[in-house]
mmCIF file of C-alpha atoms in Angstrom:
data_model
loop_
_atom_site.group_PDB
_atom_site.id
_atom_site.type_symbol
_atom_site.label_atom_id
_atom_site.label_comp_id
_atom_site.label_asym_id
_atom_site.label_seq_id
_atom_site.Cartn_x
_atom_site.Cartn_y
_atom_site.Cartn_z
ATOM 1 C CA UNK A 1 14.592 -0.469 -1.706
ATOM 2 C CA UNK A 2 14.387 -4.283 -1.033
ATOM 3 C CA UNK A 3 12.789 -5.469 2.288
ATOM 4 C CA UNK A 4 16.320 -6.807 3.651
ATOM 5 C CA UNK A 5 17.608 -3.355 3.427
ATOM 6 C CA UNK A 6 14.719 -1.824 6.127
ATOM 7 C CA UNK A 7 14.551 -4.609 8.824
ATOM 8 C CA UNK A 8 17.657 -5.913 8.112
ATOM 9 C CA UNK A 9 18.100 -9.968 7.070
ATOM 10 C CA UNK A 10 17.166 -11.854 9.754
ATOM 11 C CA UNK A 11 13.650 -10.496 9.537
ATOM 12 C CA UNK A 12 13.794 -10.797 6.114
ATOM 13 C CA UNK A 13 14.192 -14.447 6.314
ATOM 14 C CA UNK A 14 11.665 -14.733 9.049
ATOM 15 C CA UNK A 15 8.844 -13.111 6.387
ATOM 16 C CA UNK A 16 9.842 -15.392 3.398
ATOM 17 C CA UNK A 17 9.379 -18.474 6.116
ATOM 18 C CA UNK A 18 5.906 -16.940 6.733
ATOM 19 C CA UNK A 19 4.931 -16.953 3.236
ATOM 20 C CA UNK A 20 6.912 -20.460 2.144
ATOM 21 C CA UNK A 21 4.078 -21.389 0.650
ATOM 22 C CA UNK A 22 3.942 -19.009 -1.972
ATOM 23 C CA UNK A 23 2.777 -19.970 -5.631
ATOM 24 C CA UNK A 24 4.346 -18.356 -8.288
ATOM 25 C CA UNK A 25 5.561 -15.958 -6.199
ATOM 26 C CA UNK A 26 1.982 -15.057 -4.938
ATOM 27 C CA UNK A 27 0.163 -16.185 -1.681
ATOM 28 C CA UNK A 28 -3.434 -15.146 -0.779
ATOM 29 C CA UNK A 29 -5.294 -14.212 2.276
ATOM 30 C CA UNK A 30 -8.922 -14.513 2.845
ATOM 31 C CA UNK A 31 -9.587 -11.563 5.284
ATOM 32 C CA UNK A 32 -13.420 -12.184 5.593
ATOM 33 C CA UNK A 33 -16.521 -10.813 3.342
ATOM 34 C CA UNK A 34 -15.608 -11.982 0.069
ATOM 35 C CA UNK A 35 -12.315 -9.866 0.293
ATOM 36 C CA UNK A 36 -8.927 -11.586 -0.746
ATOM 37 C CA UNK A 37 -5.536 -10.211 -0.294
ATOM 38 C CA UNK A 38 -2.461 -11.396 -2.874
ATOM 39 C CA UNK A 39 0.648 -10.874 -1.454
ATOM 40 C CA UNK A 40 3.178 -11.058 -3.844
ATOM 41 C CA UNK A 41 7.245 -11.419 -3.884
ATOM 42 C CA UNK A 42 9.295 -8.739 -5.749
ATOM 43 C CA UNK A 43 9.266 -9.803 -9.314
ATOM 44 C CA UNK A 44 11.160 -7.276 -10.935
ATOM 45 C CA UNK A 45 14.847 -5.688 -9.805
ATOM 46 C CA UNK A 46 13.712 -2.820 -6.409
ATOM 47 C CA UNK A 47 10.588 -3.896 -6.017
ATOM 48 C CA UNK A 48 9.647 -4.551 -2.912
ATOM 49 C CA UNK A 49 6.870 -7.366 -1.235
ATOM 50 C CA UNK A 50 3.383 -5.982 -2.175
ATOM 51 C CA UNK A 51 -0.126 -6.490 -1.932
ATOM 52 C CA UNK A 52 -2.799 -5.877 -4.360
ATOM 53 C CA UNK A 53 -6.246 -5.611 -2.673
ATOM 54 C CA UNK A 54 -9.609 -4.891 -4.185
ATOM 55 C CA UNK A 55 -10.024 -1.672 -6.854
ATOM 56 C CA UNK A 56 -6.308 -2.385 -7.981
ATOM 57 C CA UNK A 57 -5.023 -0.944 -4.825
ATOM 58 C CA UNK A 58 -1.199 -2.142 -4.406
ATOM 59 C CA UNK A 59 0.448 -1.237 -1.048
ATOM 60 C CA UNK A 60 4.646 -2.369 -0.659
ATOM 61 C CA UNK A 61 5.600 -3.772 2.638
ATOM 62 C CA UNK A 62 6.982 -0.406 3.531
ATOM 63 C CA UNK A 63 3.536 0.926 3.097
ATOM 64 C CA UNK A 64 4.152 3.148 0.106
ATOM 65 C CA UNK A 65 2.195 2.523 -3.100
ATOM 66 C CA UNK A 66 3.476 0.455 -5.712
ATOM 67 C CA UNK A 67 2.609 -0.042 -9.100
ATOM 68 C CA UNK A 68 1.427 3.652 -9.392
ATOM 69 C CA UNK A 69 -1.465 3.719 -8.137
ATOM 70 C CA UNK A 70 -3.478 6.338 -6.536
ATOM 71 C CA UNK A 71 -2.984 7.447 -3.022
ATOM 72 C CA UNK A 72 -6.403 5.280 -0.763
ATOM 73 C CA UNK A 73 -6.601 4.723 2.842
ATOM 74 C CA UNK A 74 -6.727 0.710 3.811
ATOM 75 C CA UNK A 75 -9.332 -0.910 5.571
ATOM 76 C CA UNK A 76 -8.473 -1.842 9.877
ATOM 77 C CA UNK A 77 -9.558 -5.337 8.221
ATOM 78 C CA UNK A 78 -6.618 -4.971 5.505
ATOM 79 C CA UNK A 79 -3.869 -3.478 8.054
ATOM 80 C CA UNK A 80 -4.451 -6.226 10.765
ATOM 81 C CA UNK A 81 -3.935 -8.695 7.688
ATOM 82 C CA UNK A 82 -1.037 -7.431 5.998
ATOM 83 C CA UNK A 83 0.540 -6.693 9.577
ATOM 84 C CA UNK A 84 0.912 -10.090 10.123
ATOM 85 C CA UNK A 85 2.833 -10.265 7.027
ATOM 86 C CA UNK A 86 5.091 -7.253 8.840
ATOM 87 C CA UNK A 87 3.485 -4.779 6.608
ATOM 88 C CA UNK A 88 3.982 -1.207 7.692
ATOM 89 C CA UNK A 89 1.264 1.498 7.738
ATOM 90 C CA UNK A 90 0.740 5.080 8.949
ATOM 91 C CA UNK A 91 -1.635 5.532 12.324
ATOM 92 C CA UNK A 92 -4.663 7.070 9.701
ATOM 93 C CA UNK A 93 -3.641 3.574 7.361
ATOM 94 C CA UNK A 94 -3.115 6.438 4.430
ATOM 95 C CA UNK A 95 -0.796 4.982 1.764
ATOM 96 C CA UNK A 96 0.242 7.332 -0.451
ATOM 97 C CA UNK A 97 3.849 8.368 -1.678
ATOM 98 C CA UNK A 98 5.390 5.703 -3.896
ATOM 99 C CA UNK A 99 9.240 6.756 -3.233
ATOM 100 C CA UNK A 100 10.743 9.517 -1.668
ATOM 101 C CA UNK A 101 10.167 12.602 -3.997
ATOM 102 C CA UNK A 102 6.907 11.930 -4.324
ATOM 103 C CA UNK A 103 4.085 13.844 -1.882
ATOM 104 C CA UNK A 104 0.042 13.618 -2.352
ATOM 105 C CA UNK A 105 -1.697 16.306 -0.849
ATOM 106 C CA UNK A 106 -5.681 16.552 -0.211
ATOM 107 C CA UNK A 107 -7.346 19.132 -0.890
ATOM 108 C CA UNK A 108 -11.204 19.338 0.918
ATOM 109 C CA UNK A 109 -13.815 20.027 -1.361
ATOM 110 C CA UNK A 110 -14.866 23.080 -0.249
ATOM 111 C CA UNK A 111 -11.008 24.939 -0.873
ATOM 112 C CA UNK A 112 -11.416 23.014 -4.117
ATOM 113 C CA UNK A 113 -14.616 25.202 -5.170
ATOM 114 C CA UNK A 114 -13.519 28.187 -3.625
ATOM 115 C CA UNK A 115 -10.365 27.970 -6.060
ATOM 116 C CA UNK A 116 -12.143 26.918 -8.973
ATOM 117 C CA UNK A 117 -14.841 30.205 -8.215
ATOM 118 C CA UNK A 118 -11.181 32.799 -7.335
ATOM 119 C CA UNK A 119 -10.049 31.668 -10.809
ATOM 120 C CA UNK A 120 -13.133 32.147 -12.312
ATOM 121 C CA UNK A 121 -13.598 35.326 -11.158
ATOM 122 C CA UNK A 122 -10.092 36.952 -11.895
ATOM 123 C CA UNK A 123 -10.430 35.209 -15.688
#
């Protein structure tokens, strides 16, 4: 899903005038304690704009995960950044499902050992 085809092209264009200064496709953001951001422009066909923060933690514009990574919750340092770059993100900052057959769940630790000990049990 490209970017134009959420918020429609006007705000498109408004986002790539944000980020005119891109190099290589790639424009950074210094967010404070040694933490960068790279925000980067699709560079392959349906990719969307993306970010890759620290740990190799990519988050697309729409706030899905790209590059399939692993489902992490962003920083309130790394959502006030990337919202200026009209990044979207859940209320709890989760980012998670990376297209739209594709659900994470959580399970707590506690069910997790509980399951592992049932199973155990019944062999």
């Amino acid at each position: 899903m490209r970017y134009e085809d959420i918020v429609g092209p006007g705000k498109a264009r408004k986002l790539i005038d944000r980020i005119e200064d891109l190099n290589e496709g790639r424009k950074t953001v210094d967010i404070g304690k040694g933490q960068k951001i790279a925000v980067d422009t699709p560079h392959v066909k349906g990719q969307q704009f993306h970010a890759h923060l620290d740990d190799d933690r990519v988050v697309n514009i729409d706030g899905t995960l790209s590059h399939g990574g692993k489902p992490f919750r962003a920083t309130k340092r790394e959502v006030e950044a990337l919202r200026g770059f009209d990044f979207k993100f859940a209320k709890n900052r989760l980012v998670e499902s990376e297209g739209d057959d594709a659900v994470t769940v959580t399970l707590d630790r506690a069910l997790v050992e509980l399951l592992l000990e049932l199973k155990r049990r019944l062999g």
